[in-house]
Amino acid sequence: MSKREPRGSIFSQKLDRVALTAYFLGAVVPLIALGFMLERFVLPTVPDRIVSLGLIGLVLSIGLLSLASFFALRRTTRTSLAQMDADNDRLASLLDAAGALASVEFAEDAPGTSTRAVMGLTPSQAAFALLRGHAGETPRRVAASGRDAEKIEQKLVEPILELTQLVMSSGRLALRGKSNGQPAMAAAPFPGEAAPVGALIAIADADVDEFSASESGALVTLAGLGAVAHHNATLREEQRNFFTHVTDMLVTALDAHLGYQTGHGTRVAQFANKVGRQMGLDDDRMERLHFSSLLHDIGMLKLQRHQQMNPRTAPKHTMIGGRMLDRILLWKELAPIVLHHHEWWDGSGYPEGVAGATIPLESRIIGLCDAFDAMTSSSSYQDAEPFEHAVNEIRAAAGTQFDPDVVAAFEALVREGSICESDIS
Ligand SMILES: [Fe+2]
């Protein structure tokens, strides 16, 4: 984030012009009129020259006094407006920083985003973020910004640590003025669940004696936003980690339950990921595609071996799987994908017989990859088909069983060798 150029707002420029016009109409014009009346009607009737000079002097004094008052008022107004503009700029930068922190994806990026924001919001030569690992641990520097941040840190290592420990124990902003050749410093606590978990530190530019109230207020706000961003990103990482491991466990359990087709879910996910990328799916859809590919047959867990083989009962695994996922709030979006993974492009699939683009794209991709893996894998009840033969069957079913666009993406991957014979079991 770069420091903003100071600028006079359109509002303050307009106010300045209005004040000038008001002064001209309210003071200058009446004074000219008064001078004219004096010269034309009053002075000719005054016989004494000294009295005449006194009257002229009085009018000139009023004029000068009014001019001096105007300039004094204008100076005060300009200073206030400049301060207001600076505060507005700081607020706009703070909003930019809040946006940047809100979009932090990984917890480790939050401190660095905070220190960069400090450089944009305060007159600082460097900014540091210090965090402790667990309660009682000495905080360590996790991010630094500023051209000479490393040199500055070496020089100020002790005051930085002192300030950090001070704000962590008090939970409040700590300020140090410029003294003994050391620059002014400010430290704000990174709030934690029970107590502060670290500090965000600003080292002022050499010509700054101390940080202003609005600058140190911005530092406190940034530390708060940084802590929230860090906490949210940590939660997301824990959530991702949880889902990855739970999915692994479910896939393993499903493999053991099915018995006849080990590794099917994992292979379908590998093919589906390649097809999804080829079709330009964004990261969110790719994540949904990945997890729903792994779990597409999860409904089989509730079917006995004889039910899995029975053409009357086996199709139920789509609805059972959809319901299982629909009950888990964070997997709700996977439910319709799993429900429809056996639908056909021409509408002759199951469970609902929907057709074309009504079938979720992720389901159409999984449907093709599922069929390809079933054809190319050997199981206890069938021999694997040769790779080329399976590719031909996929091609032949474009427009009937499979979405022609998905088939085209699959074929492109086969042509370029991204899906090849070594991928099949
Ligand atoms: Fe299935």
Tab-separated table of C-alpha atoms and ligand atoms in Angstrom:
chain	number	residue	atom	x	y	z
A	1	MET	CA	0.000	0.000	0.000
A	2	SER	CA	1.480	3.366	-0.986
A	3	LYS	CA	1.207	6.591	0.955
A	4	ARG	CA	-1.483	8.845	-0.466
A	5	GLU	CA	-0.573	12.228	-1.911
A	6	PRO	CA	-1.984	15.070	0.239
A	7	ARG	CA	-4.715	16.875	-1.680
A	8	GLY	CA	-7.241	19.622	-0.971
A	9	SER	CA	-10.725	18.211	-1.321
A	10	ILE	CA	-13.169	19.755	-3.785
A	11	PHE	CA	-15.258	20.705	-0.738
A	12	SER	CA	-12.452	22.759	0.870
A	13	GLN	CA	-11.589	24.476	-2.436
A	14	LYS	CA	-15.253	25.444	-2.891
A	15	LEU	CA	-15.515	26.671	0.704
A	16	ASP	CA	-12.440	28.851	0.161
A	17	ARG	CA	-13.998	30.458	-2.944
A	18	VAL	CA	-17.315	30.998	-1.128
A	19	ALA	CA	-15.520	32.685	1.817
A	20	LEU	CA	-13.645	35.000	-0.554
A	21	THR	CA	-16.866	35.974	-2.368
A	22	ALA	CA	-18.731	36.502	0.927
A	23	TYR	CA	-15.936	38.731	2.216
A	24	PHE	CA	-15.925	40.776	-0.979
A	25	LEU	CA	-19.708	41.293	-0.977
A	26	GLY	CA	-20.111	41.642	2.793
A	27	ALA	CA	-17.126	43.838	3.652
A	28	VAL	CA	-15.269	45.238	0.636
A	29	VAL	CA	-18.348	46.475	-1.279
A	30	PRO	CA	-19.947	48.226	1.768
A	31	LEU	CA	-16.580	49.829	2.652
A	32	ILE	CA	-16.160	51.180	-0.892
A	33	ALA	CA	-19.753	52.485	-0.730
A	34	LEU	CA	-19.047	54.083	2.653
A	35	GLY	CA	-15.864	55.709	1.308
A	36	PHE	CA	-17.775	57.000	-1.705
A	37	MET	CA	-20.562	58.493	0.469
A	38	LEU	CA	-17.997	60.036	2.784
A	39	GLU	CA	-16.076	61.627	-0.061
A	40	ARG	CA	-19.203	62.803	-1.916
A	41	PHE	CA	-21.574	63.959	0.833
A	42	VAL	CA	-19.824	64.167	4.202
A	43	LEU	CA	-16.354	65.580	3.604
A	44	PRO	CA	-17.558	68.628	1.553
A	45	THR	CA	-19.639	69.709	4.582
A	46	VAL	CA	-16.792	69.330	7.105
A	47	PRO	CA	-14.842	72.587	7.315
A	48	ASP	CA	-12.068	71.278	9.606
A	49	ARG	CA	-9.285	69.434	7.671
A	50	ILE	CA	-8.183	67.497	10.744
A	51	VAL	CA	-11.719	66.120	11.264
A	52	SER	CA	-11.806	65.144	7.558
A	53	LEU	CA	-8.484	63.287	7.875
A	54	GLY	CA	-9.788	61.589	11.035
A	55	LEU	CA	-12.881	60.346	9.199
A	56	ILE	CA	-10.785	59.038	6.282
A	57	GLY	CA	-8.421	57.319	8.776
A	58	LEU	CA	-11.374	55.715	10.570
A	59	VAL	CA	-12.750	54.223	7.353
A	60	LEU	CA	-9.263	52.964	6.319
A	61	SER	CA	-8.738	51.439	9.797
A	62	ILE	CA	-12.061	49.597	9.589
A	63	GLY	CA	-11.027	48.323	6.157
A	64	LEU	CA	-7.595	47.110	7.364
A	65	LEU	CA	-9.075	45.506	10.481
A	66	SER	CA	-11.661	43.697	8.397
A	67	LEU	CA	-8.940	42.489	5.975
A	68	ALA	CA	-6.757	41.246	8.842
A	69	SER	CA	-9.740	39.417	10.443
A	70	PHE	CA	-10.577	37.838	7.104
A	71	PHE	CA	-7.045	36.497	6.582
A	72	ALA	CA	-6.841	35.198	10.157
A	73	LEU	CA	-10.184	33.407	9.754
A	74	ARG	CA	-9.157	32.048	6.362
A	75	ARG	CA	-5.895	30.670	7.783
A	76	THR	CA	-7.746	28.881	10.622
A	77	THR	CA	-10.343	27.472	8.232
A	78	ARG	CA	-7.646	26.241	5.821
A	79	THR	CA	-5.763	24.492	8.634
A	80	SER	CA	-8.967	22.793	9.818
A	81	LEU	CA	-9.888	21.758	6.280
A	82	ALA	CA	-6.378	20.399	5.634
A	83	GLN	CA	-6.704	18.341	8.832
A	84	MET	CA	-10.144	17.150	7.725
A	85	ASP	CA	-8.762	16.172	4.301
A	86	ALA	CA	-5.885	14.275	5.938
A	87	ASP	CA	-8.340	12.438	8.210
A	88	ASN	CA	-10.559	11.601	5.225
A	89	ASP	CA	-7.553	10.257	3.326
A	90	ARG	CA	-6.580	8.199	6.367
A	91	LEU	CA	-10.116	6.822	6.617
A	92	ALA	CA	-10.084	5.887	2.921
A	93	SER	CA	-6.707	4.148	3.371
A	94	LEU	CA	-8.051	2.376	6.439
A	95	LEU	CA	-10.997	1.090	4.392
A	96	ASP	CA	-8.550	-0.133	1.703
A	97	ALA	CA	-6.551	-1.888	4.425
A	98	ALA	CA	-9.732	-3.426	5.895
A	99	GLY	CA	-10.587	-4.790	2.422
A	100	ALA	CA	-7.071	-6.216	1.981
A	101	LEU	CA	-7.177	-7.843	5.429
A	102	ALA	CA	-10.683	-9.258	4.871
A	103	SER	CA	-9.450	-11.075	1.760
A	104	VAL	CA	-6.395	-12.630	3.451
A	105	GLU	CA	-6.637	-16.362	2.722
A	106	PHE	CA	-3.797	-17.775	4.813
A	107	ALA	CA	-3.227	-16.882	8.490
A	108	GLU	CA	0.507	-16.328	7.932
A	109	ASP	CA	-0.255	-13.495	5.454
A	110	ALA	CA	-2.291	-11.390	7.934
A	111	PRO	CA	0.647	-9.840	9.903
A	112	GLY	CA	2.442	-8.795	6.683
A	113	THR	CA	-0.731	-7.221	5.293
A	114	SER	CA	-1.071	-5.295	8.596
A	115	THR	CA	2.509	-3.945	8.568
A	116	ARG	CA	2.166	-2.847	4.933
A	117	ALA	CA	-1.051	-1.017	5.852
A	118	VAL	CA	0.764	0.746	8.732
A	119	MET	CA	3.316	2.093	6.228
A	120	GLY	CA	0.485	3.507	4.116
A	121	LEU	CA	-1.413	5.063	7.037
A	122	THR	CA	1.263	6.565	9.278
A	123	PRO	CA	4.492	8.529	8.682
A	124	SER	CA	6.618	5.460	9.423
A	125	GLN	CA	10.011	4.261	8.213
A	126	ALA	CA	9.267	0.680	9.333
A	127	ALA	CA	6.526	-1.460	10.841
A	128	PHE	CA	6.730	-4.801	12.641
A	129	ALA	CA	4.288	-7.469	13.762
A	130	LEU	CA	5.233	-9.643	16.719
A	131	LEU	CA	3.197	-12.670	17.794
A	132	ARG	CA	3.573	-15.268	20.502
A	133	GLY	CA	2.997	-18.961	19.753
A	134	HIS	CA	1.284	-19.981	22.995
A	135	ALA	CA	0.602	-18.322	26.358
A	136	GLY	CA	3.812	-17.374	28.168
A	137	GLU	CA	6.013	-17.663	25.061
A	138	THR	CA	8.192	-14.653	24.132
A	139	PRO	CA	6.663	-12.968	21.087
A	140	ARG	CA	8.740	-13.128	17.922
A	141	ARG	CA	8.761	-10.969	14.844
A	142	VAL	CA	6.569	-12.531	12.126
A	143	ALA	CA	6.377	-9.649	9.628
A	144	ALA	CA	8.241	-6.450	8.800
A	145	SER	CA	7.713	-3.663	6.268
A	146	GLY	CA	9.905	-0.721	5.301
A	147	ARG	CA	12.975	-0.378	3.115
A	148	ASP	CA	15.506	-0.664	5.974
A	149	ALA	CA	13.311	-2.715	8.292
A	150	GLU	CA	16.050	-5.252	9.045
A	151	LYS	CA	18.661	-2.630	10.024
A	152	ILE	CA	16.086	-0.722	12.093
A	153	GLU	CA	15.052	-3.912	13.860
A	154	GLN	CA	18.661	-4.737	14.763
A	155	LYS	CA	19.150	-1.245	16.165
A	156	LEU	CA	15.862	-1.146	18.087
A	157	VAL	CA	15.473	-4.779	19.064
A	158	GLU	CA	15.218	-4.047	22.793
A	159	PRO	CA	12.719	-1.123	22.726
A	160	ILE	CA	10.586	-3.082	20.217
A	161	LEU	CA	10.416	-6.069	22.562
A	162	GLU	CA	9.818	-3.816	25.604
A	163	LEU	CA	6.911	-2.054	23.871
A	164	THR	CA	5.484	-5.389	22.719
A	165	GLN	CA	5.522	-6.814	26.229
A	166	LEU	CA	4.055	-3.576	27.599
A	167	VAL	CA	1.040	-3.616	25.252
A	168	MET	CA	0.556	-7.357	25.724
A	169	SER	CA	0.360	-6.953	29.510
A	170	SER	CA	-1.729	-3.746	29.469
A	171	GLY	CA	-3.834	-4.518	26.392
A	172	ARG	CA	-3.570	-0.833	25.426
A	173	LEU	CA	-1.756	1.410	22.971
A	174	ALA	CA	1.783	2.408	24.003
A	175	LEU	CA	3.574	5.492	22.652
A	176	ARG	CA	7.196	6.643	22.845
A	177	GLY	CA	8.358	10.086	21.725
A	178	LYS	CA	11.549	10.704	19.794
A	179	SER	CA	14.455	10.659	22.275
A	180	ASN	CA	18.160	9.794	22.690
A	181	GLY	CA	18.620	9.433	18.940
A	182	GLN	CA	15.799	6.881	18.733
A	183	PRO	CA	12.738	7.575	16.554
A	184	ALA	CA	9.209	7.913	17.941
A	185	MET	CA	7.400	4.582	18.234
A	186	ALA	CA	3.839	3.357	18.712
A	187	ALA	CA	2.608	-0.149	19.541
A	188	ALA	CA	-0.939	-1.520	19.470
A	189	PRO	CA	-1.990	-4.927	20.791
A	190	PHE	CA	-3.188	-7.757	18.546
A	191	PRO	CA	-6.285	-8.813	20.527
A	192	GLY	CA	-6.621	-12.535	21.311
A	193	GLU	CA	-9.495	-14.536	22.813
A	194	ALA	CA	-8.451	-13.931	26.440
A	195	ALA	CA	-5.433	-11.601	26.215
A	196	PRO	CA	-3.378	-9.880	23.514
A	197	VAL	CA	-1.313	-12.300	21.427
A	198	GLY	CA	1.209	-9.804	20.068
A	199	ALA	CA	1.751	-6.242	18.908
A	200	LEU	CA	1.735	-4.147	15.764
A	201	ILE	CA	4.569	-1.614	15.947
A	202	ALA	CA	5.177	1.563	13.937
A	203	ILE	CA	8.619	3.223	13.878
A	204	ALA	CA	8.158	6.901	12.939
A	205	ASP	CA	10.052	8.736	10.205
A	206	ALA	CA	13.161	10.547	11.521
A	207	ASP	CA	11.513	14.009	11.320
A	208	VAL	CA	8.412	12.984	13.343
A	209	ASP	CA	8.523	13.850	17.066
A	210	GLU	CA	5.503	11.738	17.995
A	211	PHE	CA	2.534	10.045	16.348
A	212	SER	CA	-0.713	12.086	16.327
A	213	ALA	CA	-3.880	10.837	17.994
A	214	SER	CA	-5.460	9.930	14.648
A	215	GLU	CA	-2.303	8.080	13.502
A	216	SER	CA	-2.071	6.029	16.687
A	217	GLY	CA	-5.863	5.429	16.486
A	218	ALA	CA	-5.376	4.051	12.967
A	219	LEU	CA	-2.642	1.740	14.300
A	220	VAL	CA	-5.007	0.354	16.971
A	221	THR	CA	-7.727	-0.217	14.337
A	222	LEU	CA	-5.256	-1.989	12.032
A	223	ALA	CA	-4.070	-4.268	14.839
A	224	GLY	CA	-7.710	-5.180	15.579
A	225	LEU	CA	-8.470	-5.870	11.906
A	226	GLY	CA	-5.209	-7.828	11.539
A	227	ALA	CA	-6.089	-10.023	14.518
A	228	VAL	CA	-9.578	-10.729	13.116
A	229	ALA	CA	-8.099	-11.556	9.683
A	230	HIS	CA	-5.555	-13.899	11.318
A	231	HIS	CA	-8.262	-15.598	13.385
A	232	ASN	CA	-10.628	-16.043	10.408
A	233	ALA	CA	-7.884	-17.407	8.149
A	234	THR	CA	-6.838	-19.844	10.911
A	235	LEU	CA	-10.447	-21.055	11.227
A	236	ARG	CA	-10.675	-21.549	7.464
A	237	GLU	CA	-7.396	-23.504	7.461
A	238	GLU	CA	-8.636	-25.697	10.324
A	239	GLN	CA	-11.910	-26.232	8.487
A	240	ARG	CA	-10.088	-27.171	5.271
A	241	ASN	CA	-7.821	-29.508	7.221
A	242	PHE	CA	-10.836	-31.103	8.937
A	243	PHE	CA	-12.670	-31.697	5.653
A	244	THR	CA	-9.597	-33.108	3.927
A	245	HIS	CA	-9.014	-35.645	6.700
A	246	VAL	CA	-12.694	-36.542	7.160
A	247	THR	CA	-13.009	-37.025	3.384
A	248	ASP	CA	-9.921	-39.276	3.403
A	249	MET	CA	-11.468	-41.368	6.170
A	250	LEU	CA	-14.791	-41.633	4.346
A	251	VAL	CA	-13.103	-42.574	1.052
A	252	THR	CA	-11.106	-45.272	2.857
A	253	ALA	CA	-14.270	-46.545	4.556
A	254	LEU	CA	-16.112	-46.544	1.199
A	255	ASP	CA	-13.267	-48.466	-0.497
A	256	ALA	CA	-13.386	-51.067	2.265
A	257	HIS	CA	-17.188	-51.246	2.048
A	258	LEU	CA	-17.315	-51.627	-1.751
A	259	GLY	CA	-14.376	-54.037	-1.803
A	260	TYR	CA	-14.588	-54.706	-5.550
A	261	GLN	CA	-13.345	-51.305	-6.831
A	262	THR	CA	-10.519	-50.007	-4.626
A	263	GLY	CA	-9.386	-46.421	-5.278
A	264	HIS	CA	-12.372	-45.570	-7.534
A	265	GLY	CA	-13.245	-42.274	-5.766
A	266	THR	CA	-9.633	-41.091	-5.757
A	267	ARG	CA	-9.159	-41.861	-9.460
A	268	VAL	CA	-12.459	-40.172	-10.415
A	269	ALA	CA	-11.306	-37.085	-8.463
A	270	GLN	CA	-7.973	-37.071	-10.331
A	271	PHE	CA	-9.691	-37.215	-13.738
A	272	ALA	CA	-12.402	-34.724	-12.696
A	273	ASN	CA	-9.813	-32.210	-11.443
A	274	LYS	CA	-8.075	-32.306	-14.833
A	275	VAL	CA	-11.346	-31.941	-16.774
A	276	GLY	CA	-12.557	-29.127	-14.467
A	277	ARG	CA	-9.303	-27.170	-14.948
A	278	GLN	CA	-9.483	-27.763	-18.698
A	279	MET	CA	-13.016	-26.293	-18.676
A	280	GLY	CA	-11.841	-23.207	-16.763
A	281	LEU	CA	-13.764	-23.728	-13.503
A	282	ASP	CA	-12.877	-21.180	-10.819
A	283	ASP	CA	-11.209	-22.163	-7.530
A	284	ASP	CA	-14.477	-22.432	-5.557
A	285	ARG	CA	-16.065	-24.748	-8.124
A	286	MET	CA	-12.843	-26.760	-8.393
A	287	GLU	CA	-12.919	-27.313	-4.632
A	288	ARG	CA	-16.569	-28.453	-4.779
A	289	LEU	CA	-15.747	-30.687	-7.761
A	290	HIS	CA	-12.806	-32.262	-5.911
A	291	PHE	CA	-14.731	-33.126	-2.746
A	292	SER	CA	-17.884	-34.274	-4.540
A	293	SER	CA	-15.802	-36.512	-6.876
A	294	LEU	CA	-14.217	-38.190	-3.874
A	295	LEU	CA	-17.611	-38.618	-2.198
A	296	HIS	CA	-19.847	-39.228	-5.232
A	297	ASP	CA	-20.646	-42.822	-4.212
A	298	ILE	CA	-20.856	-42.127	-0.473
A	299	GLY	CA	-24.492	-43.284	-0.490
A	300	MET	CA	-23.217	-46.848	-1.129
A	301	LEU	CA	-22.151	-46.904	2.534
A	302	LYS	CA	-25.808	-47.433	3.433
A	303	LEU	CA	-26.366	-50.253	0.927
A	304	GLN	CA	-25.526	-53.895	1.632
A	305	ARG	CA	-23.326	-55.741	-0.891
A	306	HIS	CA	-26.340	-57.464	-2.521
A	307	GLN	CA	-28.151	-54.099	-2.766
A	308	GLN	CA	-25.106	-52.498	-4.453
A	309	MET	CA	-25.243	-55.170	-7.185
A	310	ASN	CA	-29.029	-55.097	-7.633
A	311	PRO	CA	-30.085	-52.810	-10.556
A	312	ARG	CA	-33.293	-51.992	-8.653
A	313	THR	CA	-31.633	-50.826	-5.434
A	314	ALA	CA	-28.177	-49.607	-6.561
A	315	PRO	CA	-29.486	-46.331	-8.084
A	316	LYS	CA	-30.697	-45.339	-4.616
A	317	HIS	CA	-27.077	-44.502	-3.658
A	318	THR	CA	-27.418	-41.145	-5.468
A	319	MET	CA	-30.357	-39.989	-3.328
A	320	ILE	CA	-28.924	-41.472	-0.141
A	321	GLY	CA	-25.547	-39.738	-0.796
A	322	GLY	CA	-27.295	-36.429	-1.606
A	323	ARG	CA	-29.279	-36.610	1.657
A	324	MET	CA	-26.207	-37.521	3.717
A	325	LEU	CA	-24.325	-34.461	2.475
A	326	ASP	CA	-27.339	-32.151	2.560
A	327	ARG	CA	-27.536	-32.586	6.357
A	328	ILE	CA	-23.987	-31.254	6.814
A	329	LEU	CA	-24.176	-27.470	6.546
A	330	LEU	CA	-20.684	-26.985	5.117
A	331	TRP	CA	-21.133	-29.811	2.592
A	332	LYS	CA	-24.628	-28.745	1.526
A	333	GLU	CA	-23.348	-27.483	-1.830
A	334	LEU	CA	-21.985	-30.946	-2.658
A	335	ALA	CA	-25.390	-32.604	-2.194
A	336	PRO	CA	-26.988	-31.732	-5.602
A	337	ILE	CA	-23.747	-32.639	-7.396
A	338	VAL	CA	-23.705	-36.103	-5.809
A	339	LEU	CA	-27.467	-36.515	-6.302
A	340	HIS	CA	-27.191	-35.981	-10.068
A	341	HIS	CA	-23.933	-37.776	-10.934
A	342	HIS	CA	-25.809	-40.546	-12.814
A	343	GLU	CA	-28.042	-38.233	-14.869
A	344	TRP	CA	-27.582	-38.420	-18.649
A	345	TRP	CA	-27.257	-35.452	-20.994
A	346	ASP	CA	-30.332	-36.669	-22.956
A	347	GLY	CA	-32.422	-37.058	-19.779
A	348	SER	CA	-32.416	-40.862	-19.631
A	349	GLY	CA	-30.324	-41.133	-16.438
A	350	TYR	CA	-31.361	-41.271	-12.784
A	351	PRO	CA	-32.586	-40.411	-10.163
A	352	GLU	CA	-34.632	-37.500	-11.597
A	353	GLY	CA	-34.136	-37.885	-15.346
A	354	VAL	CA	-33.121	-34.229	-15.763
A	355	ALA	CA	-31.296	-33.296	-18.977
A	356	GLY	CA	-28.703	-30.927	-20.471
A	357	ALA	CA	-27.538	-27.870	-18.581
A	358	THR	CA	-30.126	-28.526	-15.838
A	359	ILE	CA	-27.684	-31.163	-14.546
A	360	PRO	CA	-24.971	-29.416	-12.497
A	361	LEU	CA	-21.770	-29.147	-14.551
A	362	GLU	CA	-19.795	-30.787	-11.745
A	363	SER	CA	-22.182	-33.791	-11.917
A	364	ARG	CA	-21.713	-34.002	-15.701
A	365	ILE	CA	-17.921	-34.038	-15.252
A	366	ILE	CA	-18.099	-36.669	-12.504
A	367	GLY	CA	-20.531	-38.755	-14.596
A	368	LEU	CA	-18.008	-38.994	-17.451
A	369	CYS	CA	-14.993	-39.631	-15.194
A	370	ASP	CA	-16.960	-42.210	-13.186
A	371	ALA	CA	-17.870	-44.104	-16.368
A	372	PHE	CA	-14.309	-43.872	-17.755
A	373	ASP	CA	-12.810	-45.236	-14.521
A	374	ALA	CA	-15.430	-48.010	-14.323
A	375	MET	CA	-14.517	-49.062	-17.895
A	376	THR	CA	-10.746	-48.936	-17.420
A	377	SER	CA	-10.575	-50.554	-13.955
A	378	SER	CA	-10.617	-54.249	-13.337
A	379	SER	CA	-12.845	-55.395	-10.531
A	380	SER	CA	-14.066	-58.633	-9.066
A	381	TYR	CA	-16.877	-58.752	-11.600
A	382	GLN	CA	-15.336	-57.327	-14.822
A	383	ASP	CA	-12.040	-57.030	-16.727
A	384	ALA	CA	-10.632	-53.602	-17.573
A	385	GLU	CA	-11.202	-52.327	-21.111
A	386	PRO	CA	-8.176	-51.067	-23.058
A	387	PHE	CA	-7.573	-47.299	-22.767
A	388	GLU	CA	-8.277	-46.485	-26.430
A	389	HIS	CA	-11.460	-48.530	-26.403
A	390	ALA	CA	-12.787	-46.673	-23.357
A	391	VAL	CA	-11.921	-43.292	-24.914
A	392	ASN	CA	-13.848	-44.308	-28.056
A	393	GLU	CA	-16.876	-45.279	-25.966
A	394	ILE	CA	-16.821	-41.914	-24.201
A	395	ARG	CA	-16.608	-40.146	-27.575
A	396	ALA	CA	-19.490	-42.219	-28.967
A	397	ALA	CA	-21.722	-41.247	-26.007
A	398	ALA	CA	-21.275	-37.478	-26.490
A	399	GLY	CA	-24.733	-35.896	-26.714
A	400	THR	CA	-26.513	-38.953	-25.280
A	401	GLN	CA	-24.939	-39.982	-21.974
A	402	PHE	CA	-22.369	-37.180	-21.736
A	403	ASP	CA	-22.277	-33.398	-22.179
A	404	PRO	CA	-20.481	-32.801	-25.552
A	405	ASP	CA	-18.443	-29.957	-23.977
A	406	VAL	CA	-17.218	-32.222	-21.190
A	407	VAL	CA	-16.334	-34.892	-23.769
A	408	ALA	CA	-14.431	-32.267	-25.804
A	409	ALA	CA	-12.431	-31.213	-22.704
A	410	PHE	CA	-11.732	-34.886	-21.877
A	411	GLU	CA	-10.577	-35.623	-25.441
A	412	ALA	CA	-8.316	-32.554	-25.449
A	413	LEU	CA	-6.644	-33.883	-22.293
A	414	VAL	CA	-6.200	-37.313	-23.905
A	415	ARG	CA	-4.750	-35.722	-27.065
A	416	GLU	CA	-2.190	-33.689	-25.118
A	417	GLY	CA	-1.306	-36.695	-22.945
A	418	SER	CA	-2.604	-35.243	-19.645
A	419	ILE	CA	-4.885	-38.264	-19.362
A	420	CYS	CA	-3.032	-41.341	-20.623
A	421	GLU	CA	-2.737	-45.079	-20.234
A	422	SER	CA	-0.550	-44.814	-17.120
A	423	ASP	CA	-3.432	-43.053	-15.302
A	424	ILE	CA	-5.645	-46.116	-15.388
A	425	SER	CA	-5.339	-48.947	-12.894
B	1	FE	FE	-22.291	-43.717	-8.537
